[in-house]
């Protein structure tokens, strides 16, 4: 099993990152480089979290072997029946019996982990500090060429790169003014790592303090169906306002695109940029703008004023943002509407005496085998109306206990004698019996909970409309790459903080113990003693203040005072928004009910009477053909009589006869109107460059 666990986790973590990217990103529409950069950043961060417990168990085994080698008075004997190293420790003053060092099932051979961590760490740092900011600006740029996008990205990231150099230069000057510190490549590398970890730890404590309180509270509130339904009404009101604002913004941008498109004709040098912008617009707007275009008209530089390429770049950027925001709010509204209807169904079914869950709008798709045999209406009623709330309450209590343990350990992890950190106590108890499976599970659960508190906050926060992770493939490229940057900056200090909690980081615990492979690539933090002995130890204690502030919702109250509408039980504005959201949901339900009733009536009519519309169209078409045949025969006979008896008729009479020959009976049936492919082609509109171009006039009545 040597190295097998490492390979399995590498594969499993890759599919986990791919699943999350598929949920939030869009593989069909977004650029391949954006998806690849985000996937690589998420994958490396998740990989660090999953592999670190294996590094801890391997380090404990190596520490066991090293201790016994130092204490043993005779060479070690290897048992031929097992992978156990039997060491005689009778010569040691503190040992009187023979002890065993069990090799863990997930043992990783020497030399693999240092190389693995070095590749993973430096790749993630290059992504977060260099490549992802550049790709972020490149994807958001409205340039029409690769050169223009690269230029814009370099200009936007010059400020960030200057900030990094300023921080690194400040630490470099600090080391230079202390002659006792040698300025070698190792020290320079340690300074860079310390600067990155300091920035990440500063943000880590803020996000962790919020998540430790908000995650247990969110599950507890989820068990309260009434509270959850009221909050959904509140969200519906806010989302409808955002949706209306997005539609209005899209209308304004499309109006500006229409004006620019009408001013720049087909042979203008900037016309190719207009075509690129039009391809980013929704199809219905493309059709509207294409009908009013007249590309036969040449442009004249002397008579009209045309936009510049720079203004078109800005317009292109506005179009991308407006379309993305409009699509996102539209999809989110449908999802929120479905959630509100489901919660209302739960509230109605709670008082049901039949214990059968009834949906207001049953799914039109046929039920699968899971719904027919396992998740039946009875099982669904017991889960939704009875068991689900108790499950969420129990889960909330367990998460609350975890949060209390984390807060206590963050405030006491620097104390080694006595050991006050609960996580360190758990690991040391398992280390005495060399229970590696327990050690790995305890490490994985602990670091997974820490990552859940931090990463879930990253997924929850929203910086206006610039950064927002929306599920169901509605996250834009800028937000995806920004999340990848945050993950790469938060994960290394998070892992170092975890190693400090279990006393596996000698720079914090000040114990002469064997370091993990992950800690070895970080370098000795003692190069900067004021950070290792001060900031890394005392700054995490601020998590207590942040947890108290989150518990009393101080941030929410401050945002509410600043004018940002937040959900608060004792606010009059919240009550008004709840009533508005309830009315919106009721209106949407009536609309959906009317649509469903109309479909049912049409289905019943079709089943009872067949499809009379097609029969009527066929009879109408045949009758018109018969009328047309008799009418043409009448006209031809009259023409022959006119030619026979009045060969010298007047010119006006001959013109009237020719008009009658060209005339055709009008058929207002939609199917008959599209029988002629020429008529269908001339009447069809499609988005694009030459939307207004139609076929040439072939009949005398076409221009009427």
XYZ file of C-alpha atoms in Angstrom:
704
model
C 0.000 0.000 0.000
C 3.067 2.247 -0.092
C 2.084 5.374 -2.037
C -1.305 3.918 -3.084
C -3.237 6.217 -0.768
C -1.470 9.234 -2.263
C -2.419 8.196 -5.799
C -6.047 7.501 -4.868
C -6.485 10.862 -3.196
C -4.902 12.678 -6.134
C -7.518 11.183 -8.476
C -10.465 11.692 -6.095
C -9.571 15.331 -5.427
C -9.348 16.032 -9.154
C -12.910 14.848 -9.757
C -14.108 16.823 -6.727
C -12.618 20.031 -8.130
C -14.037 19.206 -11.570
C -17.518 18.689 -10.100
C -17.475 22.045 -8.289
C -16.219 23.835 -11.390
C -19.000 22.257 -13.451
C -21.555 23.439 -10.878
C -20.411 27.059 -10.846
C -18.779 27.483 -14.266
C -20.013 26.935 -17.800
C -17.937 24.537 -19.870
C -19.719 25.452 -23.107
C -19.492 29.262 -23.073
C -16.479 30.246 -20.978
C -12.936 30.368 -22.274
C -10.792 27.262 -21.933
C -7.924 29.135 -20.265
C -10.276 30.542 -17.627
C -11.647 27.098 -16.820
C -8.193 25.519 -16.787
C -6.721 28.172 -14.486
C -9.622 27.945 -12.032
C -9.605 24.141 -12.071
C -5.865 24.029 -11.416
C -6.114 26.501 -8.517
C -9.009 24.664 -6.852
C -7.380 21.291 -7.450
C -4.076 22.270 -5.845
C -5.789 23.765 -2.787
C -8.012 20.731 -2.241
C -4.989 18.511 -2.768
C -3.117 20.202 0.080
C -6.077 19.678 2.400
C -6.502 15.983 1.593
C -2.808 15.005 1.531
C -1.716 16.815 4.701
C -3.124 14.114 7.096
C -0.987 11.521 5.313
C 2.050 13.722 5.836
C 1.245 13.945 9.567
C 0.930 10.156 10.027
C 4.125 9.535 8.056
C 5.997 12.094 10.162
C 4.795 10.477 13.408
C 6.068 7.099 12.200
C 9.428 8.567 11.246
C 9.607 10.290 14.636
C 8.940 6.952 16.327
C 11.758 5.288 14.425
C 14.148 8.122 15.162
C 13.381 8.057 18.902
C 13.944 4.335 19.129
C 17.175 4.518 17.217
C 18.473 7.061 19.676
C 17.345 5.069 22.709
C 18.173 1.588 21.528
C 21.363 -0.030 22.751
C 21.191 -2.842 20.197
C 20.438 -2.756 16.477
C 16.824 -2.929 15.426
C 15.319 -6.245 14.364
C 12.848 -6.441 11.551
C 10.094 -8.981 12.029
C 9.795 -11.194 8.935
C 6.062 -11.731 9.556
C 4.972 -8.094 9.457
C 6.007 -4.562 8.661
C 6.878 -3.885 12.291
C 10.234 -2.619 13.454
C 10.981 -4.235 16.823
C 13.348 -2.206 18.925
C 14.861 -3.188 22.272
C 14.535 -0.209 24.566
C 15.510 -1.818 27.837
C 18.660 0.286 27.948
C 16.640 3.485 27.982
C 15.982 4.838 31.448
C 12.380 5.743 30.658
C 11.441 2.470 28.929
C 11.361 -0.982 30.417
C 9.470 -2.942 27.799
C 9.852 -3.624 24.134
C 7.774 -1.230 22.014
C 6.610 -1.506 18.442
C 6.595 1.063 15.624
C 3.774 0.112 13.279
C 4.163 1.289 9.717
C 0.943 3.114 8.677
C -1.060 1.715 5.821
C -0.739 5.071 4.021
C 3.006 5.368 4.534
C 4.702 7.469 1.853
C 8.357 6.647 1.135
C 11.066 9.176 1.918
C 11.815 11.775 -0.719
C 8.345 11.867 -2.304
C 6.530 14.315 -0.035
C 9.147 17.159 -0.086
C 9.161 17.176 -3.889
C 5.368 16.887 -4.011
C 4.796 19.798 -1.609
C 7.376 21.960 -3.362
C 5.696 21.505 -6.751
C 2.187 22.035 -5.370
C 3.064 25.062 -3.251
C 5.079 27.022 -5.788
C 2.629 26.263 -8.582
C -0.244 27.596 -6.474
C 1.762 30.702 -5.547
C 2.593 31.447 -9.177
C -1.075 31.082 -10.003
C -2.377 33.361 -7.264
C 0.212 36.147 -7.503
C 1.064 36.211 -11.215
C -1.058 34.196 -13.632
C -4.602 34.388 -12.236
C -4.637 38.206 -11.772
C -3.385 38.577 -15.326
C -5.921 36.067 -16.699
C -8.642 37.754 -14.670
C -8.026 41.124 -16.287
C -7.568 39.468 -19.680
C -10.946 37.693 -19.503
C -12.757 40.815 -18.340
C -11.188 43.080 -20.930
C -13.361 44.281 -23.788
C -10.541 44.292 -26.324
C -11.062 42.781 -29.746
C -7.513 41.480 -30.224
C -5.128 39.428 -28.119
C -2.612 42.265 -28.051
C -5.171 44.738 -26.767
C -6.324 42.397 -24.012
C -2.743 41.710 -22.892
C -1.988 45.431 -22.765
C -5.083 46.122 -20.665
C -4.275 43.263 -18.283
C -0.709 44.482 -17.724
C -1.849 48.018 -16.962
C -4.518 46.876 -14.497
C -2.126 44.538 -12.633
C 0.733 47.025 -12.378
C -0.702 48.328 -9.082
C -0.903 44.854 -7.560
C 2.590 43.901 -8.652
C 3.893 47.155 -7.175
C 2.211 46.348 -3.847
C 3.858 42.931 -3.733
C 7.274 44.419 -4.415
C 6.725 47.027 -1.683
C 5.922 44.388 0.949
C 8.826 42.193 -0.085
C 11.182 45.176 -0.122
C 10.124 46.209 3.377
C 10.895 42.769 4.764
C 14.150 42.717 2.826
C 15.241 46.003 4.406
C 14.388 44.651 7.847
C 16.678 41.674 7.320
C 19.424 43.822 5.827
C 19.646 46.170 8.852
C 20.220 43.212 11.173
C 23.809 42.033 10.676
C 23.218 38.806 12.577
C 20.900 37.628 9.795
C 22.621 36.304 6.712
C 20.924 37.278 3.468
C 21.162 34.071 1.447
C 18.776 32.570 -1.084
C 17.180 30.473 1.650
C 16.430 33.573 3.727
C 15.028 35.401 0.696
C 12.754 32.464 -0.033
C 11.601 32.387 3.590
C 10.856 36.122 3.491
C 8.661 35.673 0.418
C 6.783 32.755 1.965
C 6.332 34.678 5.211
C 4.929 37.701 3.389
C 2.416 35.557 1.497
C 1.371 33.634 4.633
C 1.015 36.843 6.647
C -1.372 38.302 4.086
C -3.315 35.027 3.969
C -3.502 34.686 7.762
C -4.885 38.207 8.072
C -7.798 37.335 5.778
C -8.074 33.796 7.132
C -8.988 34.882 10.661
C -11.704 37.202 9.341
C -13.350 34.503 7.237
C -12.908 31.796 9.870
C -14.472 33.920 12.612
C -17.554 34.437 10.458
C -17.861 30.818 9.359
C -17.487 29.282 12.838
C -20.713 30.987 13.918
C -22.676 31.333 10.700
C -22.477 27.713 9.531
C -24.000 26.158 12.699
C -26.583 28.961 12.832
C -27.565 28.460 9.191
C -28.303 24.775 9.790
C -30.300 25.608 12.918
C -32.349 28.176 10.983
C -32.888 25.618 8.215
C -34.739 23.459 10.733
C -37.226 26.315 11.283
C -39.492 26.133 8.263
C -41.358 29.326 9.099
C -38.157 31.337 9.445
C -36.764 29.833 6.249
C -39.929 30.661 4.289
C -39.956 34.259 5.525
C -36.306 34.672 4.605
C -37.057 33.259 1.153
C -39.755 35.922 0.685
C -37.177 38.533 1.649
C -34.690 37.163 -0.876
C -37.381 37.098 -3.560
C -38.091 40.789 -3.075
C -34.415 41.736 -3.272
C -33.781 39.452 -6.240
C -36.730 40.880 -8.168
C -35.302 44.371 -7.669
C -31.933 43.177 -8.908
C -33.573 41.378 -11.825
C -35.455 44.509 -12.873
C -32.268 46.550 -12.590
C -30.407 44.015 -14.719
C -33.110 44.115 -17.395
C -33.070 47.911 -17.424
C -29.290 47.954 -17.675
C -29.431 45.474 -20.553
C -31.999 47.615 -22.359
C -29.789 50.703 -22.029
C -26.724 48.873 -23.303
C -28.636 47.324 -26.208
C -29.960 50.762 -27.175
C -26.439 52.081 -27.315
C -25.378 49.070 -29.389
C -28.260 49.716 -31.786
C -27.240 53.320 -32.325
C -23.632 52.374 -32.965
C -24.665 49.527 -35.264
C -26.852 51.816 -37.375
C -24.134 54.451 -37.694
C -21.371 52.064 -38.798
C -22.156 50.441 -42.150
C -20.974 47.193 -43.666
C -17.847 48.608 -45.358
C -16.616 50.694 -42.431
C -13.222 49.652 -40.963
C -14.791 49.293 -37.504
C -17.643 47.106 -38.749
C -15.863 43.884 -37.700
C -15.868 45.104 -34.101
C -19.612 45.750 -34.297
C -20.150 42.203 -35.558
C -18.195 40.868 -32.576
C -20.360 42.894 -30.186
C -23.569 41.758 -31.889
C -22.617 38.109 -31.451
C -22.491 38.670 -27.676
C -26.034 40.121 -27.595
C -29.150 37.995 -26.962
C -30.829 36.614 -30.067
C -34.023 38.634 -29.724
C -32.031 41.875 -29.590
C -30.006 40.764 -32.614
C -33.210 40.331 -34.576
C -34.572 43.727 -33.515
C -31.372 45.520 -34.466
C -30.980 43.575 -37.694
C -34.392 44.538 -39.112
C -33.592 48.252 -39.194
C -30.181 47.975 -40.846
C -29.556 49.113 -44.394
C -26.109 47.901 -45.344
C -26.446 49.091 -48.935
C -25.630 52.606 -47.773
C -21.925 53.450 -47.798
C -20.333 55.363 -44.967
C -19.097 58.922 -45.363
C -16.413 60.187 -42.985
C -17.217 63.795 -43.771
C -20.884 63.755 -42.857
C -21.125 61.497 -39.775
C -19.193 61.184 -36.531
C -18.200 57.604 -35.718
C -17.168 56.069 -32.393
C -13.529 55.294 -31.743
C -12.054 51.863 -31.165
C -11.539 52.710 -27.504
C -15.232 53.479 -27.039
C -16.150 50.211 -28.783
C -13.871 48.314 -26.376
C -15.714 49.905 -23.467
C -19.074 49.077 -25.053
C -17.988 45.478 -25.641
C -17.100 45.145 -21.964
C -20.475 46.588 -20.936
C -22.317 44.148 -23.201
C -20.528 41.122 -21.725
C -21.263 42.254 -18.177
C -24.906 43.181 -18.849
C -25.736 39.900 -20.619
C -24.060 37.814 -17.914
C -25.865 39.649 -15.135
C -29.228 39.393 -16.884
C -28.869 35.639 -17.436
C -27.729 35.082 -13.858
C -30.638 36.945 -12.258
C -33.126 35.205 -14.531
C -31.874 31.730 -13.593
C -31.616 32.608 -9.902
C -35.182 33.884 -9.909
C -36.460 30.564 -11.255
C -34.458 28.640 -8.639
C -35.652 30.858 -5.790
C -39.238 30.599 -7.019
C -38.985 26.817 -6.941
C -37.580 26.922 -3.399
C -40.377 29.189 -2.192
C -43.060 26.951 -3.706
C -41.453 23.902 -2.099
C -41.349 25.555 1.337
C -44.997 26.542 1.011
C -45.823 22.939 0.117
C -43.980 21.764 3.239
C -45.974 24.195 5.373
C -49.254 22.908 3.893
C -48.340 19.228 4.222
C -47.318 19.496 7.882
C -50.992 19.394 8.905
C -51.856 16.561 6.524
C -53.475 13.551 8.197
C -52.753 11.174 5.285
C -48.959 11.536 5.653
C -48.656 11.818 1.885
C -46.587 14.687 0.491
C -48.542 16.559 -2.187
C -46.846 19.039 -4.524
C -48.627 22.132 -5.803
C -47.045 21.701 -9.227
C -46.135 18.055 -9.853
C -43.284 17.409 -12.219
C -44.288 16.707 -15.804
C -41.449 14.214 -16.196
C -42.198 10.561 -15.435
C -41.071 9.396 -12.008
C -37.931 7.301 -11.880
C -37.363 4.069 -10.006
C -35.999 5.968 -6.986
C -39.232 7.971 -6.602
C -41.457 4.969 -7.234
C -39.861 2.464 -4.879
C -37.678 4.329 -2.344
C -38.537 8.023 -2.078
C -42.299 7.556 -2.136
C -44.756 10.314 -1.122
C -44.979 8.789 2.359
C -41.208 8.711 2.814
C -40.997 12.235 1.439
C -43.583 13.443 3.980
C -41.732 11.958 6.934
C -38.431 13.404 5.728
C -39.616 16.892 4.804
C -42.112 17.421 7.615
C -40.582 15.495 10.512
C -37.060 14.070 10.234
C -35.307 16.794 8.287
C -35.683 19.459 10.948
C -34.315 17.189 13.695
C -31.416 16.155 11.500
C -30.493 19.797 10.919
C -30.775 20.567 14.628
C -28.517 17.677 15.563
C -26.024 18.679 12.887
C -26.097 22.267 14.131
C -25.305 21.138 17.690
C -22.366 19.016 16.514
C -20.975 21.880 14.435
C -21.383 24.249 17.379
C -19.263 21.948 19.548
C -16.625 21.847 16.816
C -16.635 25.637 16.669
C -16.143 25.919 20.432
C -13.208 23.497 20.276
C -11.630 25.473 17.433
C -11.969 28.785 19.259
C -10.485 27.318 22.446
C -7.585 25.746 20.568
C -6.859 28.933 18.626
C -6.473 30.810 21.904
C -4.306 28.179 23.649
C -2.270 26.400 20.945
C 0.935 28.247 21.909
C 0.950 26.564 25.348
C 2.956 23.319 25.297
C 3.375 22.746 29.042
C 0.654 22.034 29.879
C -0.955 21.189 26.543
C -4.222 23.122 26.356
C -5.107 22.737 22.678
C -7.749 20.011 22.449
C -6.670 18.991 18.964
C -3.088 18.524 20.164
C -4.333 16.393 23.074
C -6.337 14.139 20.736
C -3.371 13.631 18.382
C -0.927 12.933 21.213
C -3.249 10.348 22.765
C -3.466 8.523 19.444
C 0.271 8.878 18.930
C 1.020 6.871 22.072
C -0.737 3.813 20.649
C 0.361 4.571 17.086
C -3.226 4.455 15.885
C -2.506 5.988 12.497
C -6.014 5.543 11.166
C -7.402 7.562 14.057
C -4.693 10.190 13.577
C -5.505 10.576 9.878
C -9.252 10.697 10.470
C -8.900 13.242 13.293
C -6.587 15.408 11.162
C -8.846 15.149 8.127
C -12.044 15.999 10.043
C -10.372 18.952 11.755
C -8.842 20.475 8.651
C -11.982 19.729 6.644
C -14.090 21.640 9.158
C -11.668 24.575 9.086
C -11.705 24.600 5.294
C -15.503 24.383 5.244
C -15.784 27.448 7.482
C -13.324 29.415 5.344
C -14.280 28.230 1.850
C -18.018 28.455 2.475
C -17.519 32.083 3.462
C -15.698 32.634 0.170
C -18.693 31.136 -1.649
C -21.183 33.177 0.407
C -19.646 36.643 0.302
C -20.585 39.046 -2.432
C -18.736 42.217 -3.322
C -21.585 44.134 -4.993
C -21.769 42.706 -8.533
C -18.034 42.364 -9.132
C -17.466 39.138 -7.212
C -20.269 36.636 -6.811
C -20.147 32.830 -7.021
C -23.521 31.660 -8.331
C -24.366 28.009 -8.828
C -26.098 26.426 -11.841
C -23.329 27.605 -14.239
C -24.003 31.312 -13.615
C -20.592 32.460 -12.291
C -18.638 34.738 -14.605
C -14.964 34.314 -15.447
C -13.849 37.168 -13.183
C -15.444 35.635 -10.069
C -14.168 32.128 -10.856
C -10.579 33.291 -11.104
C -10.919 35.541 -8.078
C -12.065 32.549 -6.014
C -9.066 30.575 -7.269
C -6.788 33.392 -6.118
C -8.384 33.442 -2.672
C -8.109 29.675 -2.281
C -4.418 29.673 -3.180
C -3.709 32.490 -0.714
C -5.766 31.072 2.151
C -4.856 27.376 2.014
C -1.103 27.530 2.969
C -1.634 29.665 6.122
C -4.668 27.536 6.979
C -2.534 24.386 6.895
C 0.205 26.045 8.951
C -2.399 27.132 11.474
C -3.701 23.562 11.665
C -0.189 22.192 12.230
C 0.199 24.742 15.026
C -3.051 23.567 16.631
C -1.763 19.971 16.844
C 1.785 21.098 17.848
C 3.429 19.800 14.674
C 5.010 23.170 13.814
C 8.264 23.611 15.751
C 8.406 27.342 14.953
C 5.316 27.864 17.142
C 5.495 25.012 19.677
C 9.293 25.449 20.151
C 9.740 21.691 20.495
C 12.612 19.682 19.072
C 10.494 17.347 17.005
C 10.737 16.024 13.492
C 9.041 18.435 11.114
C 6.515 17.447 8.492
C 7.507 17.650 4.870
C 5.043 20.495 4.404
C 6.644 22.557 7.186
C 10.129 21.949 5.803
C 9.401 23.699 2.500
C 8.076 26.751 4.373
C 11.502 27.443 5.850
C 12.303 28.541 9.368
C 10.037 31.374 10.447
C 12.650 32.353 13.008
C 14.291 34.471 10.337
C 11.543 36.999 11.141
C 11.130 36.518 14.888
C 8.551 39.278 15.379
C 6.201 37.410 13.007
C 6.904 33.867 14.255
C 6.752 34.772 17.955
C 4.191 37.561 17.749
C 1.811 37.796 14.812
C 1.375 34.051 14.200
C 0.609 33.404 17.879
C -1.480 36.344 19.081
C -3.338 37.434 15.950
C -5.524 34.257 15.784
C -6.887 35.184 19.227
C -8.914 37.898 17.530
C -11.171 35.113 16.324
C -13.013 35.376 19.660
C -13.993 38.985 18.965
C -15.053 38.124 15.418
C -17.211 35.232 16.609
C -18.956 37.470 19.153
C -19.559 40.124 16.490
C -20.971 37.507 14.115
C -23.206 36.009 16.811
C -24.836 39.387 17.496
C -24.950 40.205 13.752
C -23.001 43.430 14.152
C -21.881 43.368 10.522
C -25.448 42.895 9.309
C -26.672 45.779 11.461
C -23.916 48.074 10.215
C -24.729 47.276 6.587
C -28.406 47.899 7.283
C -27.599 51.309 8.751
C -25.526 52.158 5.671
C -28.508 51.481 3.411
C -27.795 47.901 2.316
C -30.977 45.951 2.950
C -30.295 42.967 5.223
C -32.594 40.395 6.770
C -33.362 41.470 10.344
C -36.306 40.297 12.422
C -36.864 43.618 14.182
C -36.712 45.874 11.132
C -39.712 47.561 9.537
C -38.014 47.564 6.152
C -37.566 43.803 6.406
C -41.296 43.355 7.055
C -42.174 45.420 3.990
C -39.815 43.404 1.810
C -41.242 40.148 3.165
C -44.775 41.231 2.243
C -43.601 42.293 -1.189
C -41.826 38.978 -1.725
C -44.892 37.034 -0.637
C -47.007 38.897 -3.189
C -44.433 38.242 -5.907
C -44.436 34.510 -5.185
C -48.249 34.458 -5.159
C -48.330 36.236 -8.512
C -45.839 33.813 -10.056
C -47.825 30.855 -8.750
C -51.000 32.179 -10.361
C -49.162 32.669 -13.623
C -47.771 29.153 -13.498
C -51.211 27.779 -12.606
C -52.800 29.488 -15.613
C -50.139 28.080 -17.897
C -50.602 24.596 -16.497
C -54.410 24.822 -16.789
C -54.114 25.941 -20.405
C -51.840 23.025 -21.237
C -54.217 20.591 -19.584
C -57.189 21.945 -21.528
C -55.312 21.695 -24.819
C -54.235 18.165 -23.970
C -57.791 17.126 -23.125
C -59.147 18.772 -26.278
C -56.565 17.006 -28.400
C -57.299 13.643 -26.805
C -61.051 14.088 -27.230
C -61.282 15.638 -30.697
C -57.919 14.788 -32.218
C -56.174 17.703 -33.934
C -58.875 19.686 -35.817
C -56.490 22.539 -36.555
C -54.478 20.484 -39.027
C -57.662 19.100 -40.613
C -59.043 22.622 -40.977
C -55.798 23.837 -42.522
C -55.790 20.981 -45.016
C -59.425 21.606 -45.988
C -58.779 25.339 -46.253
C -55.743 24.772 -48.464
C -57.625 22.379 -50.782
C -60.579 24.765 -51.099
C -58.254 27.635 -51.982
C -56.546 25.495 -54.604
C -59.919 24.649 -56.144
C -60.923 28.327 -56.115
C -57.592 29.300 -57.641
C -58.005 26.707 -60.432
C -61.564 27.775 -61.279
C -60.577 31.423 -61.009
C -57.666 31.031 -63.408
C -59.880 29.078 -65.844
C -62.427 31.888 -65.767
C -59.779 34.503 -66.383
C -58.257 32.552 -69.284
C -61.668 32.034 -70.934
C -62.500 35.710 -70.605
C -59.137 36.573 -72.111
C -59.795 34.329 -75.073
C -63.191 35.936 -75.614
C -61.647 39.373 -75.384
C -59.017 38.406 -77.912
C -61.642 36.931 -80.214
C -64.263 39.687 -80.239
C -62.341 42.836 -79.366
C -58.857 42.353 -80.681
C -58.458 46.110 -80.980
C -59.351 46.909 -77.345
C -58.028 49.859 -75.400
C -54.648 49.900 -73.586
C -56.271 50.319 -70.152
C -58.350 47.215 -70.634
C -55.279 45.121 -71.526
C -53.497 46.377 -68.401
C -56.459 45.412 -66.259
C -56.466 41.893 -67.692
C -52.702 41.508 -67.019
C -53.176 42.599 -63.415
C -55.922 40.015 -62.977
C -53.635 37.320 -64.360
C -50.877 38.193 -61.857
C -53.243 38.440 -58.873
C -53.393 35.508 -56.429
C -55.988 34.775 -53.780
C -54.817 35.608 -50.243
C -54.673 32.769 -47.743
C -54.251 33.876 -44.131
C -53.446 30.380 -42.919
C -49.959 30.389 -41.374
C -49.067 27.079 -42.980
C -50.204 28.192 -46.421
C -48.192 31.398 -46.156
C -44.975 29.446 -45.743
C -45.594 26.948 -48.532
C -43.553 29.017 -50.984
C -39.851 28.834 -50.024
C -39.213 32.243 -51.561
C -41.877 33.855 -49.415
C -40.601 32.055 -46.335
C -37.048 33.135 -46.994
C -37.958 36.750 -47.588
C -40.021 36.881 -44.398
C -37.475 35.228 -42.054
C -35.201 37.384 -39.899
C -32.019 36.229 -38.198
C -29.395 37.984 -36.109
C -26.179 38.931 -37.767
C -24.588 41.369 -40.120
C -27.052 41.564 -43.004
C -30.280 41.104 -41.120
C -32.273 43.633 -43.120
C -31.362 42.304 -46.583
C -34.359 40.641 -48.270
C -34.945 39.090 -51.660
C -35.549 41.318 -54.643
C -39.057 42.488 -55.471
C -40.682 40.017 -57.844
C -44.341 41.015 -57.605
C -46.186 44.221 -58.191
C -47.880 44.262 -54.762
C -44.754 43.585 -52.640
C -44.178 47.229 -51.749
C -47.719 47.828 -50.465
